[in-house]
Amino acid sequence: IISKSVLIKSDREARLRELEEGLQKVEDELKGKEELKQQAEAPENEAKDKHQKLWEEQRAVREAIARDNQMHEMFAELDANNDSLVSIEELQKHTELDSDHENEFTVEEVRLILGADSVNFDEFNVTVFDQISNSYKKLSEQSSETPVDHADVAATTEAQLDKIQAEADEETSAGEDEYEHEEEQHDITTPIS
């Protein structure tokens, strides 16, 4: 009985060693295949990251252009006498900008917004626009607006987006060539069983 149990024990130990060796072999193969998978996915992930970055850049350009258009339009609407300045009197007509909502937009309140008696476009951009852009509403009776040339803005936007797209296409093309070269090397050197 003892010799039989020793024989069974040694058979089980041998079987256990075989299973452990098989498991180690499978784990090694899995690790190798995981590395291959990561190498194969790297160019795709890189391309996704580049695409995401490009998309974010394009969105930022569009938002900046929209903000610039809004700012030009607002300045032109506020500059009722077309003297390239927004004065206290011109801004005072917009009672919706009155922060205390007393239906009386005083000279002092307007001067606080403008920071002076009048501002040119650059000063408007720096000090006034962000303060009033959320509250500002067009006056319906205002008819002497200086129109913003949206065709020029659209052409500039399109040119900027085309340039960004061309750069991204160039980078993607270079990455794909490198990926194809790596893939050919894998096909030659790494037989998969």
PDB file of C-alpha atoms in Angstrom, residues 33-150:
ATOM      1  CA  LYS A  33       1.237  38.118 -27.845  1.00  0.00           C
ATOM      2  CA  GLU A  34       0.320  40.978 -25.503  1.00  0.00           C
ATOM      3  CA  GLU A  35       3.577  42.705 -26.450  1.00  0.00           C
ATOM      4  CA  LEU A  36       2.801  42.188 -30.148  1.00  0.00           C
ATOM      5  CA  LYS A  37      -0.697  43.546 -29.603  1.00  0.00           C
ATOM      6  CA  GLN A  38       0.653  46.636 -27.854  1.00  0.00           C
ATOM      7  CA  GLN A  39       3.179  47.185 -30.643  1.00  0.00           C
ATOM      8  CA  ALA A  40       0.447  46.847 -33.247  1.00  0.00           C
ATOM      9  CA  GLU A  41      -1.874  49.217 -31.366  1.00  0.00           C
ATOM     10  CA  ALA A  42       0.806  51.847 -30.720  1.00  0.00           C
ATOM     11  CA  PRO A  43       0.525  53.515 -34.164  1.00  0.00           C
ATOM     12  CA  GLU A  44      -3.267  53.487 -33.916  1.00  0.00           C
ATOM     13  CA  ASN A  45      -3.188  55.069 -30.468  1.00  0.00           C
ATOM     14  CA  GLU A  46      -0.641  57.606 -31.667  1.00  0.00           C
ATOM     15  CA  ALA A  47      -2.867  58.451 -34.644  1.00  0.00           C
ATOM     16  CA  LYS A  48      -5.879  58.800 -32.327  1.00  0.00           C
ATOM     17  CA  ASP A  49      -3.906  61.135 -30.066  1.00  0.00           C
ATOM     18  CA  LYS A  50      -2.798  63.233 -33.050  1.00  0.00           C
ATOM     19  CA  HIS A  51      -6.365  63.360 -34.332  1.00  0.00           C
ATOM     20  CA  GLN A  52      -7.645  64.407 -30.900  1.00  0.00           C
ATOM     21  CA  LYS A  53      -4.980  67.117 -30.673  1.00  0.00           C
ATOM     22  CA  LEU A  54      -5.828  68.347 -34.172  1.00  0.00           C
ATOM     23  CA  TRP A  55      -9.532  68.392 -33.349  1.00  0.00           C
ATOM     24  CA  GLU A  56      -8.878  70.378 -30.170  1.00  0.00           C
ATOM     25  CA  GLU A  57      -6.677  72.845 -32.076  1.00  0.00           C
ATOM     26  CA  GLN A  58      -9.352  73.309 -34.726  1.00  0.00           C
ATOM     27  CA  ARG A  59     -12.010  73.793 -32.061  1.00  0.00           C
ATOM     28  CA  ALA A  60      -9.830  76.376 -30.304  1.00  0.00           C
ATOM     29  CA  VAL A  61      -9.325  78.222 -33.611  1.00  0.00           C
ATOM     30  CA  ARG A  62     -13.071  78.182 -34.311  1.00  0.00           C
ATOM     31  CA  GLU A  63     -13.852  79.420 -30.802  1.00  0.00           C
ATOM     32  CA  ALA A  64     -11.242  82.181 -31.040  1.00  0.00           C
ATOM     33  CA  ILE A  65     -12.617  83.270 -34.405  1.00  0.00           C
ATOM     34  CA  ALA A  66     -16.191  83.214 -33.104  1.00  0.00           C
ATOM     35  CA  ARG A  67     -15.132  85.273 -30.081  1.00  0.00           C
ATOM     36  CA  ASP A  68     -13.281  87.715 -32.327  1.00  0.00           C
ATOM     37  CA  ASN A  69     -16.313  88.020 -34.627  1.00  0.00           C
ATOM     38  CA  GLN A  70     -18.595  88.610 -31.656  1.00  0.00           C
ATOM     39  CA  MET A  71     -16.221  91.216 -30.266  1.00  0.00           C
ATOM     40  CA  HIS A  72     -15.945  93.089 -33.598  1.00  0.00           C
ATOM     41  CA  GLU A  73     -19.701  92.980 -34.052  1.00  0.00           C
ATOM     42  CA  MET A  74     -20.364  94.193 -30.518  1.00  0.00           C
ATOM     43  CA  PHE A  75     -17.827  97.015 -30.817  1.00  0.00           C
ATOM     44  CA  ALA A  76     -19.332  98.118 -34.145  1.00  0.00           C
ATOM     45  CA  GLU A  77     -22.832  98.085 -32.630  1.00  0.00           C
ATOM     46  CA  LEU A  78     -21.754 100.055 -29.567  1.00  0.00           C
ATOM     47  CA  ASP A  79     -19.792 102.609 -31.616  1.00  0.00           C
ATOM     48  CA  ALA A  80     -22.961 104.377 -32.757  1.00  0.00           C
ATOM     49  CA  ASN A  81     -21.191 107.443 -34.159  1.00  0.00           C
ATOM     50  CA  ASN A  82     -18.518 105.356 -35.970  1.00  0.00           C
ATOM     51  CA  ASP A  83     -15.598 107.271 -34.441  1.00  0.00           C
ATOM     52  CA  SER A  84     -13.736 104.007 -33.570  1.00  0.00           C
ATOM     53  CA  LEU A  85     -14.356 104.639 -29.869  1.00  0.00           C
ATOM     54  CA  VAL A  86     -17.015 103.414 -27.468  1.00  0.00           C
ATOM     55  CA  SER A  87     -17.916 106.286 -25.178  1.00  0.00           C
ATOM     56  CA  ILE A  88     -19.809 106.526 -21.918  1.00  0.00           C
ATOM     57  CA  GLU A  89     -22.850 107.921 -23.736  1.00  0.00           C
ATOM     58  CA  GLU A  90     -22.879 105.055 -26.247  1.00  0.00           C
ATOM     59  CA  LEU A  91     -22.581 102.357 -23.584  1.00  0.00           C
ATOM     60  CA  GLN A  92     -25.056 104.072 -21.261  1.00  0.00           C
ATOM     61  CA  LYS A  93     -27.879 103.275 -23.723  1.00  0.00           C
ATOM     62  CA  HIS A  94     -27.493  99.603 -22.829  1.00  0.00           C
ATOM     63  CA  THR A  95     -29.270  99.453 -19.494  1.00  0.00           C
ATOM     64  CA  GLU A  96     -29.098  95.639 -19.504  1.00  0.00           C
ATOM     65  CA  LEU A  97     -25.427  96.096 -18.504  1.00  0.00           C
ATOM     66  CA  ASP A  98     -26.413  97.874 -15.287  1.00  0.00           C
ATOM     67  CA  SER A  99     -25.097  95.556 -12.586  1.00  0.00           C
ATOM     68  CA  ASP A 100     -27.451  96.755  -9.849  1.00  0.00           C
ATOM     69  CA  HIS A 101     -30.535  96.606 -12.125  1.00  0.00           C
ATOM     70  CA  GLU A 102     -31.978  99.910 -10.904  1.00  0.00           C
ATOM     71  CA  ASN A 103     -33.021 100.920 -14.439  1.00  0.00           C
ATOM     72  CA  GLU A 104     -30.618 103.840 -14.080  1.00  0.00           C
ATOM     73  CA  PHE A 105     -27.240 103.256 -15.709  1.00  0.00           C
ATOM     74  CA  THR A 106     -25.149 106.083 -14.272  1.00  0.00           C
ATOM     75  CA  VAL A 107     -22.025 107.640 -15.764  1.00  0.00           C
ATOM     76  CA  GLU A 108     -20.002 106.269 -12.837  1.00  0.00           C
ATOM     77  CA  GLU A 109     -21.244 102.722 -13.458  1.00  0.00           C
ATOM     78  CA  VAL A 110     -20.388 102.976 -17.153  1.00  0.00           C
ATOM     79  CA  ARG A 111     -16.970 104.449 -16.375  1.00  0.00           C
ATOM     80  CA  LEU A 112     -16.291 101.457 -14.085  1.00  0.00           C
ATOM     81  CA  ILE A 113     -16.966  99.121 -17.005  1.00  0.00           C
ATOM     82  CA  LEU A 114     -14.983 101.139 -19.555  1.00  0.00           C
ATOM     83  CA  GLY A 115     -12.184 102.116 -17.194  1.00  0.00           C
ATOM     84  CA  ALA A 116     -12.121 105.532 -18.943  1.00  0.00           C
ATOM     85  CA  ASP A 117     -14.406 108.007 -20.706  1.00  0.00           C
ATOM     86  CA  SER A 118     -14.018 106.069 -23.966  1.00  0.00           C
ATOM     87  CA  VAL A 119     -12.126 103.040 -25.300  1.00  0.00           C
ATOM     88  CA  ASN A 120     -10.781 102.033 -28.693  1.00  0.00           C
ATOM     89  CA  PHE A 121     -11.105  98.489 -30.039  1.00  0.00           C
ATOM     90  CA  ASP A 122      -7.919  97.167 -28.404  1.00  0.00           C
ATOM     91  CA  GLU A 123      -8.899  98.574 -25.009  1.00  0.00           C
ATOM     92  CA  PHE A 124     -12.408  97.216 -25.516  1.00  0.00           C
ATOM     93  CA  ASN A 125     -10.930  93.786 -26.205  1.00  0.00           C
ATOM     94  CA  VAL A 126      -8.753  93.835 -23.084  1.00  0.00           C
ATOM     95  CA  THR A 127     -10.973  95.497 -20.488  1.00  0.00           C
ATOM     96  CA  VAL A 128     -14.607  95.637 -21.563  1.00  0.00           C
ATOM     97  CA  PHE A 129     -15.641  92.684 -23.717  1.00  0.00           C
ATOM     98  CA  ASP A 130     -15.383  89.942 -21.081  1.00  0.00           C
ATOM     99  CA  GLN A 131     -17.302  92.080 -18.571  1.00  0.00           C
ATOM    100  CA  ILE A 132     -20.289  92.729 -20.817  1.00  0.00           C
ATOM    101  CA  SER A 133     -20.450  89.855 -23.313  1.00  0.00           C
ATOM    102  CA  ASN A 134     -22.881  87.767 -21.241  1.00  0.00           C
ATOM    103  CA  SER A 135     -25.277  90.650 -20.488  1.00  0.00           C
ATOM    104  CA  TYR A 136     -25.081  92.606 -23.731  1.00  0.00           C
ATOM    105  CA  LYS A 137     -28.121  92.761 -26.036  1.00  0.00           C
ATOM    106  CA  LYS A 138     -28.444  94.602 -29.351  1.00  0.00           C
ATOM    107  CA  LEU A 139     -30.517  97.750 -29.410  1.00  0.00           C
ATOM    108  CA  SER A 140     -33.248  97.267 -32.010  1.00  0.00           C
ATOM    109  CA  GLU A 141     -33.261 100.940 -33.025  1.00  0.00           C
ATOM    110  CA  GLN A 142     -29.561 100.950 -33.847  1.00  0.00           C
ATOM    111  CA  SER A 143     -29.233 101.187 -37.630  1.00  0.00           C
ATOM    112  CA  SER A 144     -25.846 102.798 -38.265  1.00  0.00           C
ATOM    113  CA  GLU A 145     -23.788  99.662 -37.713  1.00  0.00           C
ATOM    114  CA  THR A 146     -20.412  99.130 -39.295  1.00  0.00           C
ATOM    115  CA  PRO A 147     -20.672  95.588 -40.653  1.00  0.00           C
ATOM    116  CA  VAL A 148     -17.961  93.052 -39.994  1.00  0.00           C
ATOM    117  CA  ASP A 149     -16.696  91.471 -43.204  1.00  0.00           C
ATOM    118  CA  HIS A 150     -17.564  87.834 -42.465  1.00  0.00           C
TER     119      HIS A 150
END
